[in-house]
Amino acid sequence: MNYYIITGTSKGIGKALAEELLKEDNNYVVGVCRNSTITHKNYRHQPLDFSDIPAVEHNLQKVFLPYNDAEKLVLINNAGVLGDIGYVGEAMPNERFEFVFDVNVIVPAMLMNTFLQVYQQHPAQKLIVNISSGAGKYPIDGWASYCASKAALDMLSMTVQKEQDMRGSGVKVFALAPGIVDTQMQENIRQADVERFSTVDKFRDYKETNALAQPEEVAAKIIQFMHNADKYNDVVVDVRNM
Ligand SMILES: NC(=O)c1ccc[n+]([C@@H]2O[C@H](COP(=O)([O-])OP(=O)(O)OC[C@H]3O[C@@H](n4cnc5c(N)ncnc54)[C@H](OP(=O)(O)O)[C@@H]3O)[C@@H](O)[C@H]2O)c1
């Protein structure tokens, strides 16, 4: 059996990924986020709110069960939030930085840490895919905490891959940007005020001109990528270049 532990399976890219993987009988998916929207014999949901760090810490062992029959163990850190759109220093509540970093960086780091620790002796092939963003590579006004969190996720991925290489573990780690995808996150982006995010019209145009990728096609590309993960040497990758 191949075990996929995927965060954020209730909607968007994570849900499409889980549903595509569940088409194969030898795949099992453990979904982790607040809401459960998938019913399938090979799906188990672990409810967790990533903005509640003590609760995440308390429930980690429920996510990473022994899975003794696993041939493949995959962690996909997909759950993510954009946070409040607006300029730093202009009515941005301080606690929102913590919220975005908890969901986008701290919990993915905790999950990677626990995954690598718990399965260190497990003979299965191991893979970690962190869903990052182009927004971690250049600044976008109004998105400071999101851009910074995705840059942090890229560096976390590169550092962990370096460590795994130095240990000779064979574990592969990626920070994968999915492109611009037609999900709830994009819907929220389009509703922003131009005064707080100067390029909002560009994102409204993406929708109007059908330039957004569908979650199902992105999920299929990510699954194809995971099948060929050994062929990729760069940690930071973009679905649009595959
Ligand atoms: N859509 C794009 O254009 C785009 C572009 C670049 C990168 N990305 C990245 O792709 C990933 C998926 O995005 P998406 O567009 O599919 O977003 P989405 O449709 O908004 O879905 C986000 C997922 O994250 C989960 N989540 C949010 N807050 C959470 C919390 N506090 N605790 C646990 N889980 C939480 C949600 O589950 P619950 O609400 O049930 O908890 C949901 O399943 C994100 O990391 C995002 O940054 C997206």
PDB file of C-alpha atoms and ligand atoms in Angstrom:
ATOM      1  CA  MET A   1       0.000   0.000   0.000  1.00  0.00           C
ATOM      2  CA  ASN A   2       1.113   3.593  -0.694  1.00  0.00           C
ATOM      3  CA  TYR A   3       0.250   5.986   2.144  1.00  0.00           C
ATOM      4  CA  TYR A   4      -0.283   9.676   1.390  1.00  0.00           C
ATOM      5  CA  ILE A   5      -0.616  12.038   4.353  1.00  0.00           C
ATOM      6  CA  ILE A   6      -2.093  15.203   2.852  1.00  0.00           C
ATOM      7  CA  THR A   7      -2.986  18.421   4.665  1.00  0.00           C
ATOM      8  CA  GLY A   8      -5.874  20.567   3.450  1.00  0.00           C
ATOM      9  CA  THR A   9      -7.979  17.832   1.791  1.00  0.00           C
ATOM     10  CA  SER A  10     -11.355  19.538   2.365  1.00  0.00           C
ATOM     11  CA  LYS A  11     -11.220  21.645  -0.824  1.00  0.00           C
ATOM     12  CA  GLY A  12      -9.059  23.021  -3.634  1.00  0.00           C
ATOM     13  CA  ILE A  13      -5.793  21.374  -4.660  1.00  0.00           C
ATOM     14  CA  GLY A  14      -5.614  19.059  -1.622  1.00  0.00           C
ATOM     15  CA  LYS A  15      -9.080  17.606  -2.224  1.00  0.00           C
ATOM     16  CA  ALA A  16      -8.364  17.095  -5.944  1.00  0.00           C
ATOM     17  CA  LEU A  17      -5.085  15.367  -5.074  1.00  0.00           C
ATOM     18  CA  ALA A  18      -6.752  13.039  -2.558  1.00  0.00           C
ATOM     19  CA  GLU A  19      -9.607  12.159  -4.929  1.00  0.00           C
ATOM     20  CA  GLU A  20      -7.242  11.444  -7.827  1.00  0.00           C
ATOM     21  CA  LEU A  21      -5.009   9.241  -5.647  1.00  0.00           C
ATOM     22  CA  LEU A  22      -8.032   7.350  -4.281  1.00  0.00           C
ATOM     23  CA  LYS A  23      -8.867   6.144  -7.804  1.00  0.00           C
ATOM     24  CA  GLU A  24      -6.050   3.582  -7.306  1.00  0.00           C
ATOM     25  CA  ASP A  25      -6.857   0.704  -4.932  1.00  0.00           C
ATOM     26  CA  ASN A  26      -3.318   0.508  -3.579  1.00  0.00           C
ATOM     27  CA  ASN A  27      -3.322   4.135  -2.386  1.00  0.00           C
ATOM     28  CA  TYR A  28      -4.465   5.144   1.110  1.00  0.00           C
ATOM     29  CA  VAL A  29      -4.954   8.810   2.042  1.00  0.00           C
ATOM     30  CA  VAL A  30      -4.849  10.363   5.509  1.00  0.00           C
ATOM     31  CA  GLY A  31      -6.349  13.857   5.241  1.00  0.00           C
ATOM     32  CA  VAL A  32      -5.511  16.476   7.850  1.00  0.00           C
ATOM     33  CA  CYS A  33      -7.391  19.789   8.223  1.00  0.00           C
ATOM     34  CA  ARG A  34     -10.467  21.184   9.988  1.00  0.00           C
ATOM     35  CA  ASN A  35     -13.255  19.905   7.714  1.00  0.00           C
ATOM     36  CA  SER A  36     -13.843  16.441   6.282  1.00  0.00           C
ATOM     37  CA  THR A  37     -15.451  16.341   2.811  1.00  0.00           C
ATOM     38  CA  ILE A  38     -14.255  12.963   1.453  1.00  0.00           C
ATOM     39  CA  THR A  39     -15.860   9.579   2.068  1.00  0.00           C
ATOM     40  CA  HIS A  40     -13.915   6.589   0.735  1.00  0.00           C
ATOM     41  CA  LYS A  41     -12.867   3.206   2.126  1.00  0.00           C
ATOM     42  CA  ASN A  42      -9.181   4.145   1.722  1.00  0.00           C
ATOM     43  CA  TYR A  43      -9.540   7.617   3.292  1.00  0.00           C
ATOM     44  CA  ARG A  44      -9.169   8.563   6.932  1.00  0.00           C
ATOM     45  CA  HIS A  45      -9.646  12.101   8.207  1.00  0.00           C
ATOM     46  CA  GLN A  46      -7.726  13.568  11.121  1.00  0.00           C
ATOM     47  CA  PRO A  47      -9.404  16.831  12.165  1.00  0.00           C
ATOM     48  CA  LEU A  48      -6.835  19.475  13.126  1.00  0.00           C
ATOM     49  CA  ASP A  49      -6.728  23.268  13.216  1.00  0.00           C
ATOM     50  CA  PHE A  50      -3.197  24.390  12.331  1.00  0.00           C
ATOM     51  CA  SER A  51      -3.667  27.724  14.078  1.00  0.00           C
ATOM     52  CA  ASP A  52      -3.901  25.805  17.373  1.00  0.00           C
ATOM     53  CA  ILE A  53      -0.298  24.639  17.848  1.00  0.00           C
ATOM     54  CA  PRO A  54      -0.814  22.852  21.220  1.00  0.00           C
ATOM     55  CA  ALA A  55      -3.664  20.804  19.644  1.00  0.00           C
ATOM     56  CA  VAL A  56      -1.458  19.932  16.648  1.00  0.00           C
ATOM     57  CA  GLU A  57       1.363  18.821  18.965  1.00  0.00           C
ATOM     58  CA  HIS A  58      -1.091  16.758  21.019  1.00  0.00           C
ATOM     59  CA  ASN A  59      -2.516  14.918  17.978  1.00  0.00           C
ATOM     60  CA  LEU A  60       0.600  14.330  15.865  1.00  0.00           C
ATOM     61  CA  GLN A  61       0.887  10.664  16.824  1.00  0.00           C
ATOM     62  CA  LYS A  62      -2.632  10.041  15.434  1.00  0.00           C
ATOM     63  CA  VAL A  63      -1.445  11.178  11.997  1.00  0.00           C
ATOM     64  CA  PHE A  64       1.728   9.102  11.793  1.00  0.00           C
ATOM     65  CA  LEU A  65       0.582   5.540  12.579  1.00  0.00           C
ATOM     66  CA  PRO A  66       3.030   2.647  11.966  1.00  0.00           C
ATOM     67  CA  TYR A  67       1.639   1.767   8.472  1.00  0.00           C
ATOM     68  CA  ASN A  68       3.677  -1.452   8.539  1.00  0.00           C
ATOM     69  CA  ASP A  69       2.565  -2.537   5.047  1.00  0.00           C
ATOM     70  CA  ALA A  70       3.666   0.757   3.423  1.00  0.00           C
ATOM     71  CA  GLU A  71       5.790   0.525   0.282  1.00  0.00           C
ATOM     72  CA  LYS A  72       5.653   4.286  -0.127  1.00  0.00           C
ATOM     73  CA  LEU A  73       5.140   6.978   2.550  1.00  0.00           C
ATOM     74  CA  VAL A  74       4.396  10.463   1.274  1.00  0.00           C
ATOM     75  CA  LEU A  75       3.793  13.670   3.239  1.00  0.00           C
ATOM     76  CA  ILE A  76       2.152  16.485   1.258  1.00  0.00           C
ATOM     77  CA  ASN A  77       2.060  19.773   3.160  1.00  0.00           C
ATOM     78  CA  ASN A  78      -0.655  21.436   1.085  1.00  0.00           C
ATOM     79  CA  ALA A  79      -2.839  23.373   3.565  1.00  0.00           C
ATOM     80  CA  GLY A  80      -2.164  27.087   3.326  1.00  0.00           C
ATOM     81  CA  VAL A  81      -3.681  30.485   3.990  1.00  0.00           C
ATOM     82  CA  LEU A  82      -3.125  33.866   2.370  1.00  0.00           C
ATOM     83  CA  GLY A  83      -4.003  35.798   5.534  1.00  0.00           C
ATOM     84  CA  ASP A  84      -5.298  39.348   5.530  1.00  0.00           C
ATOM     85  CA  ILE A  85      -4.470  41.277   2.365  1.00  0.00           C
ATOM     86  CA  GLY A  86      -3.056  44.715   3.174  1.00  0.00           C
ATOM     87  CA  TYR A  87       0.113  46.713   3.692  1.00  0.00           C
ATOM     88  CA  VAL A  88       2.288  46.205   6.751  1.00  0.00           C
ATOM     89  CA  GLY A  89       1.877  49.248   9.002  1.00  0.00           C
ATOM     90  CA  GLU A  90      -1.615  50.016   7.687  1.00  0.00           C
ATOM     91  CA  ALA A  91      -4.174  48.520  10.117  1.00  0.00           C
ATOM     92  CA  MET A  92      -2.696  45.016   9.923  1.00  0.00           C
ATOM     93  CA  PRO A  93      -3.419  43.178  13.220  1.00  0.00           C
ATOM     94  CA  ASN A  94      -0.165  41.808  14.683  1.00  0.00           C
ATOM     95  CA  GLU A  95      -1.616  38.367  15.437  1.00  0.00           C
ATOM     96  CA  ARG A  96      -2.261  37.738  11.724  1.00  0.00           C
ATOM     97  CA  PHE A  97       1.490  37.241  11.129  1.00  0.00           C
ATOM     98  CA  GLU A  98       1.509  34.443  13.670  1.00  0.00           C
ATOM     99  CA  PHE A  99      -1.599  32.870  12.120  1.00  0.00           C
ATOM    100  CA  VAL A 100      -0.133  32.751   8.586  1.00  0.00           C
ATOM    101  CA  PHE A 101       3.210  31.415   9.802  1.00  0.00           C
ATOM    102  CA  ASP A 102       1.569  28.772  12.020  1.00  0.00           C
ATOM    103  CA  VAL A 103      -0.459  27.332   9.120  1.00  0.00           C
ATOM    104  CA  ASN A 104       2.084  27.823   6.295  1.00  0.00           C
ATOM    105  CA  VAL A 105       5.417  27.186   8.053  1.00  0.00           C
ATOM    106  CA  ILE A 106       5.318  26.030  11.702  1.00  0.00           C
ATOM    107  CA  VAL A 107       2.880  23.128  11.254  1.00  0.00           C
ATOM    108  CA  PRO A 108       4.511  21.922   7.982  1.00  0.00           C
ATOM    109  CA  ALA A 109       7.871  21.965   9.840  1.00  0.00           C
ATOM    110  CA  MET A 110       6.363  20.004  12.758  1.00  0.00           C
ATOM    111  CA  LEU A 111       4.847  17.470  10.356  1.00  0.00           C
ATOM    112  CA  MET A 112       8.144  17.042   8.468  1.00  0.00           C
ATOM    113  CA  ASN A 113      10.024  16.665  11.743  1.00  0.00           C
ATOM    114  CA  THR A 114       7.640  14.010  13.046  1.00  0.00           C
ATOM    115  CA  PHE A 115       7.368  12.183   9.706  1.00  0.00           C
ATOM    116  CA  LEU A 116      11.162  11.857   9.418  1.00  0.00           C
ATOM    117  CA  GLN A 117      11.537  10.836  13.062  1.00  0.00           C
ATOM    118  CA  VAL A 118       8.703   8.271  13.212  1.00  0.00           C
ATOM    119  CA  TYR A 119       9.568   6.574   9.905  1.00  0.00           C
ATOM    120  CA  GLN A 120      13.358   6.778  10.140  1.00  0.00           C
ATOM    121  CA  GLN A 121      13.688   2.972  10.314  1.00  0.00           C
ATOM    122  CA  HIS A 122      10.731   2.243   8.012  1.00  0.00           C
ATOM    123  CA  PRO A 123      11.963   0.583   4.792  1.00  0.00           C
ATOM    124  CA  ALA A 124       9.357   2.319   2.591  1.00  0.00           C
ATOM    125  CA  GLN A 125      10.320   4.853  -0.084  1.00  0.00           C
ATOM    126  CA  LYS A 126       9.805   8.296   1.508  1.00  0.00           C
ATOM    127  CA  LEU A 127       8.868  11.590  -0.088  1.00  0.00           C
ATOM    128  CA  ILE A 128       7.895  15.039   1.219  1.00  0.00           C
ATOM    129  CA  VAL A 129       6.151  17.560  -1.057  1.00  0.00           C
ATOM    130  CA  ASN A 130       5.577  21.031   0.383  1.00  0.00           C
ATOM    131  CA  ILE A 131       3.126  23.078  -1.676  1.00  0.00           C
ATOM    132  CA  SER A 132       4.803  26.437  -2.024  1.00  0.00           C
ATOM    133  CA  SER A 133       4.115  29.371  -4.346  1.00  0.00           C
ATOM    134  CA  GLY A 134       5.646  31.725  -6.877  1.00  0.00           C
ATOM    135  CA  ALA A 135       4.794  34.339  -4.229  1.00  0.00           C
ATOM    136  CA  GLY A 136       7.739  33.045  -2.180  1.00  0.00           C
ATOM    137  CA  LYS A 137      10.163  34.093  -4.916  1.00  0.00           C
ATOM    138  CA  TYR A 138       9.245  37.786  -5.399  1.00  0.00           C
ATOM    139  CA  PRO A 139       7.368  40.416  -3.364  1.00  0.00           C
ATOM    140  CA  ILE A 140       3.666  41.074  -4.013  1.00  0.00           C
ATOM    141  CA  ASP A 141       2.316  44.187  -2.285  1.00  0.00           C
ATOM    142  CA  GLY A 142      -0.437  43.381   0.211  1.00  0.00           C
ATOM    143  CA  TRP A 143       0.792  39.782   0.680  1.00  0.00           C
ATOM    144  CA  ALA A 144       3.836  40.295   2.939  1.00  0.00           C
ATOM    145  CA  SER A 145       3.195  37.488   5.403  1.00  0.00           C
ATOM    146  CA  TYR A 146       2.159  35.022   2.668  1.00  0.00           C
ATOM    147  CA  CYS A 147       5.232  35.803   0.512  1.00  0.00           C
ATOM    148  CA  ALA A 148       7.528  35.530   3.549  1.00  0.00           C
ATOM    149  CA  SER A 149       5.918  32.265   4.697  1.00  0.00           C
ATOM    150  CA  LYS A 150       6.331  30.599   1.294  1.00  0.00           C
ATOM    151  CA  ALA A 151       9.968  31.795   1.063  1.00  0.00           C
ATOM    152  CA  ALA A 152      10.478  30.197   4.483  1.00  0.00           C
ATOM    153  CA  LEU A 153       8.890  26.953   3.265  1.00  0.00           C
ATOM    154  CA  ASP A 154      11.267  26.897   0.273  1.00  0.00           C
ATOM    155  CA  MET A 155      14.317  27.313   2.523  1.00  0.00           C
ATOM    156  CA  LEU A 156      13.010  24.776   5.032  1.00  0.00           C
ATOM    157  CA  SER A 157      12.639  22.263   2.186  1.00  0.00           C
ATOM    158  CA  MET A 158      16.129  22.951   0.804  1.00  0.00           C
ATOM    159  CA  THR A 159      17.722  22.616   4.248  1.00  0.00           C
ATOM    160  CA  VAL A 160      15.903  19.382   5.096  1.00  0.00           C
ATOM    161  CA  GLN A 161      16.856  17.916   1.690  1.00  0.00           C
ATOM    162  CA  LYS A 162      20.497  18.829   2.344  1.00  0.00           C
ATOM    163  CA  GLU A 163      20.347  17.102   5.740  1.00  0.00           C
ATOM    164  CA  GLN A 164      18.724  13.980   4.287  1.00  0.00           C
ATOM    165  CA  ASP A 165      21.407  13.866   1.574  1.00  0.00           C
ATOM    166  CA  MET A 166      24.136  14.168   4.212  1.00  0.00           C
ATOM    167  CA  ARG A 167      22.568  11.280   6.161  1.00  0.00           C
ATOM    168  CA  GLY A 168      22.204   9.256   2.959  1.00  0.00           C
ATOM    169  CA  SER A 169      18.584   8.481   3.825  1.00  0.00           C
ATOM    170  CA  GLY A 170      17.284   8.562   0.243  1.00  0.00           C
ATOM    171  CA  VAL A 171      14.349  10.771   1.341  1.00  0.00           C
ATOM    172  CA  LYS A 172      13.382  13.341  -1.298  1.00  0.00           C
ATOM    173  CA  VAL A 173      11.987  16.768  -0.310  1.00  0.00           C
ATOM    174  CA  PHE A 174      10.403  19.298  -2.665  1.00  0.00           C
ATOM    175  CA  ALA A 175       8.884  22.774  -2.475  1.00  0.00           C
ATOM    176  CA  LEU A 176       6.433  22.726  -5.357  1.00  0.00           C
ATOM    177  CA  ALA A 177       4.645  25.792  -6.748  1.00  0.00           C
ATOM    178  CA  PRO A 178       1.286  24.720  -8.240  1.00  0.00           C
ATOM    179  CA  GLY A 179       0.713  27.683 -10.603  1.00  0.00           C
ATOM    180  CA  ILE A 180      -2.418  29.829 -10.410  1.00  0.00           C
ATOM    181  CA  VAL A 181      -5.310  27.527  -9.602  1.00  0.00           C
ATOM    182  CA  ASP A 182      -9.092  28.062  -9.564  1.00  0.00           C
ATOM    183  CA  THR A 183      -9.797  27.559  -5.834  1.00  0.00           C
ATOM    184  CA  GLN A 184     -11.360  29.390  -2.889  1.00  0.00           C
ATOM    185  CA  MET A 185      -7.984  31.060  -2.296  1.00  0.00           C
ATOM    186  CA  GLN A 186      -8.156  32.767  -5.726  1.00  0.00           C
ATOM    187  CA  GLU A 187     -11.772  33.779  -5.025  1.00  0.00           C
ATOM    188  CA  ASN A 188     -10.617  35.551  -1.852  1.00  0.00           C
ATOM    189  CA  ILE A 189      -7.769  37.243  -3.747  1.00  0.00           C
ATOM    190  CA  ARG A 190     -10.182  38.678  -6.368  1.00  0.00           C
ATOM    191  CA  GLN A 191     -12.281  40.304  -3.633  1.00  0.00           C
ATOM    192  CA  ALA A 192      -9.391  42.411  -2.317  1.00  0.00           C
ATOM    193  CA  ASP A 193      -9.387  46.213  -2.393  1.00  0.00           C
ATOM    194  CA  VAL A 194      -6.989  47.718  -4.974  1.00  0.00           C
ATOM    195  CA  GLU A 195      -5.735  50.149  -2.300  1.00  0.00           C
ATOM    196  CA  ARG A 196      -4.447  47.166  -0.315  1.00  0.00           C
ATOM    197  CA  PHE A 197      -3.231  45.072  -3.282  1.00  0.00           C
ATOM    198  CA  SER A 198      -2.296  46.960  -6.458  1.00  0.00           C
ATOM    199  CA  THR A 199      -2.416  44.012  -8.900  1.00  0.00           C
ATOM    200  CA  VAL A 200      -5.883  42.707  -7.949  1.00  0.00           C
ATOM    201  CA  ASP A 201      -7.198  43.413 -11.486  1.00  0.00           C
ATOM    202  CA  LYS A 202      -4.627  41.046 -12.969  1.00  0.00           C
ATOM    203  CA  PHE A 203      -6.085  38.253 -10.803  1.00  0.00           C
ATOM    204  CA  ARG A 204      -9.659  39.188 -11.802  1.00  0.00           C
ATOM    205  CA  ASP A 205      -8.532  38.962 -15.455  1.00  0.00           C
ATOM    206  CA  TYR A 206      -7.110  35.467 -14.906  1.00  0.00           C
ATOM    207  CA  LYS A 207     -10.614  34.299 -13.979  1.00  0.00           C
ATOM    208  CA  GLU A 208     -12.388  36.194 -16.764  1.00  0.00           C
ATOM    209  CA  THR A 209     -10.009  34.932 -19.453  1.00  0.00           C
ATOM    210  CA  ASN A 210     -10.033  31.328 -18.177  1.00  0.00           C
ATOM    211  CA  ALA A 211      -6.316  31.526 -17.448  1.00  0.00           C
ATOM    212  CA  LEU A 212      -6.630  29.674 -14.136  1.00  0.00           C
ATOM    213  CA  ALA A 213      -5.632  26.017 -13.973  1.00  0.00           C
ATOM    214  CA  GLN A 214      -8.253  23.608 -12.618  1.00  0.00           C
ATOM    215  CA  PRO A 215      -7.387  21.795  -9.349  1.00  0.00           C
ATOM    216  CA  GLU A 216      -7.926  18.393 -11.026  1.00  0.00           C
ATOM    217  CA  GLU A 217      -5.361  19.042 -13.796  1.00  0.00           C
ATOM    218  CA  VAL A 218      -2.826  20.387 -11.270  1.00  0.00           C
ATOM    219  CA  ALA A 219      -3.414  17.349  -9.040  1.00  0.00           C
ATOM    220  CA  ALA A 220      -2.759  15.019 -11.994  1.00  0.00           C
ATOM    221  CA  LYS A 221       0.509  16.859 -12.737  1.00  0.00           C
ATOM    222  CA  ILE A 222       1.630  16.670  -9.096  1.00  0.00           C
ATOM    223  CA  ILE A 223       0.907  12.905  -9.027  1.00  0.00           C
ATOM    224  CA  GLN A 224       2.867  12.429 -12.263  1.00  0.00           C
ATOM    225  CA  PHE A 225       5.697  14.450 -10.719  1.00  0.00           C
ATOM    226  CA  MET A 226       5.676  12.279  -7.578  1.00  0.00           C
ATOM    227  CA  HIS A 227       5.957   9.131  -9.723  1.00  0.00           C
ATOM    228  CA  ASN A 228       9.104  10.610 -11.305  1.00  0.00           C
ATOM    229  CA  ALA A 229      10.489  12.339  -8.189  1.00  0.00           C
ATOM    230  CA  ASP A 230      13.844  10.554  -8.452  1.00  0.00           C
ATOM    231  CA  LYS A 231      14.528  12.310 -11.757  1.00  0.00           C
ATOM    232  CA  TYR A 232      14.359  15.807 -10.177  1.00  0.00           C
ATOM    233  CA  ASN A 233      17.467  17.237  -8.516  1.00  0.00           C
ATOM    234  CA  ASP A 234      16.164  20.745  -7.722  1.00  0.00           C
ATOM    235  CA  VAL A 235      14.221  21.059  -4.472  1.00  0.00           C
ATOM    236  CA  VAL A 236      12.247  24.147  -5.534  1.00  0.00           C
ATOM    237  CA  VAL A 237      10.099  23.213  -8.532  1.00  0.00           C
ATOM    238  CA  ASP A 238       7.125  24.661 -10.422  1.00  0.00           C
ATOM    239  CA  VAL A 239       4.277  22.626 -11.919  1.00  0.00           C
ATOM    240  CA  ARG A 240       4.272  24.967 -14.921  1.00  0.00           C
ATOM    241  CA  ASN A 241       7.756  23.763 -15.885  1.00  0.00           C
ATOM    242  CA  MET A 242       6.865  20.067 -15.815  1.00  0.00           C
TER     243      MET A 242
HETATM  244  N1  LIG B   1      -4.765  28.481  -5.637  1.00  0.00           N
HETATM  245  C1  LIG B   1      -3.652  29.036  -6.099  1.00  0.00           C
HETATM  246  O1  LIG B   1      -3.663  29.775  -7.086  1.00  0.00           O
HETATM  247  C2  LIG B   1      -2.346  28.777  -5.392  1.00  0.00           C
HETATM  248  C3  LIG B   1      -1.180  29.335  -5.951  1.00  0.00           C
HETATM  249  C4  LIG B   1       0.032  29.100  -5.329  1.00  0.00           C
HETATM  250  C5  LIG B   1       0.088  28.309  -4.201  1.00  0.00           C
HETATM  251  N2  LIG B   1      -1.046  27.773  -3.672  1.00  0.00           N
HETATM  252  C6  LIG B   1      -0.921  26.947  -2.473  1.00  0.00           C
HETATM  253  O2  LIG B   1      -1.602  25.724  -2.667  1.00  0.00           O
HETATM  254  C7  LIG B   1      -2.069  25.222  -1.408  1.00  0.00           C
HETATM  255  C8  LIG B   1      -3.545  24.868  -1.519  1.00  0.00           C
HETATM  256  O3  LIG B   1      -4.253  26.054  -1.840  1.00  0.00           O
HETATM  257  P1  LIG B   1      -5.735  26.069  -2.430  1.00  0.00           P
HETATM  258  O4  LIG B   1      -5.753  27.104  -3.461  1.00  0.00           O
HETATM  259  O5  LIG B   1      -6.196  24.696  -2.737  1.00  0.00           O
HETATM  260  O6  LIG B   1      -6.493  26.678  -1.152  1.00  0.00           O
HETATM  261  P2  LIG B   1      -7.970  26.473  -0.574  1.00  0.00           P
HETATM  262  O7  LIG B   1      -8.916  26.019  -1.648  1.00  0.00           O
HETATM  263  O8  LIG B   1      -8.264  27.713   0.161  1.00  0.00           O
HETATM  264  O9  LIG B   1      -7.793  25.244   0.450  1.00  0.00           O
HETATM  265  C9  LIG B   1      -6.959  25.393   1.564  1.00  0.00           C
HETATM  266  C10 LIG B   1      -6.910  24.112   2.370  1.00  0.00           C
HETATM  267  O10 LIG B   1      -6.105  24.400   3.535  1.00  0.00           O
HETATM  268  C11 LIG B   1      -6.805  24.006   4.694  1.00  0.00           C
HETATM  269  N3  LIG B   1      -6.600  24.924   5.828  1.00  0.00           N
HETATM  270  C12 LIG B   1      -6.788  26.266   5.829  1.00  0.00           C
HETATM  271  N4  LIG B   1      -6.650  26.746   7.074  1.00  0.00           N
HETATM  272  C13 LIG B   1      -6.371  25.678   7.874  1.00  0.00           C
HETATM  273  C14 LIG B   1      -6.143  25.522   9.265  1.00  0.00           C
HETATM  274  N5  LIG B   1      -6.219  26.560  10.126  1.00  0.00           N
HETATM  275  N6  LIG B   1      -5.883  24.282   9.755  1.00  0.00           N
HETATM  276  C15 LIG B   1      -5.830  23.215   8.912  1.00  0.00           C
HETATM  277  N7  LIG B   1      -6.039  23.306   7.577  1.00  0.00           N
HETATM  278  C16 LIG B   1      -6.314  24.522   7.059  1.00  0.00           C
HETATM  279  C17 LIG B   1      -8.281  24.046   4.331  1.00  0.00           C
HETATM  280  O11 LIG B   1      -8.986  23.086   5.102  1.00  0.00           O
HETATM  281  P3  LIG B   1     -10.051  23.474   6.268  1.00  0.00           P
HETATM  282  O12 LIG B   1     -10.624  24.806   5.925  1.00  0.00           O
HETATM  283  O13 LIG B   1     -11.028  22.345   6.232  1.00  0.00           O
HETATM  284  O14 LIG B   1      -9.242  23.467   7.528  1.00  0.00           O
HETATM  285  C18 LIG B   1      -8.279  23.666   2.841  1.00  0.00           C
HETATM  286  O15 LIG B   1      -8.472  22.283   2.675  1.00  0.00           O
HETATM  287  C19 LIG B   1      -1.769  26.310  -0.380  1.00  0.00           C
HETATM  288  O16 LIG B   1      -0.586  25.989   0.322  1.00  0.00           O
HETATM  289  C20 LIG B   1      -1.548  27.548  -1.235  1.00  0.00           C
HETATM  290  O17 LIG B   1      -0.706  28.483  -0.600  1.00  0.00           O
HETATM  291  C21 LIG B   1      -2.270  27.994  -4.250  1.00  0.00           C
END
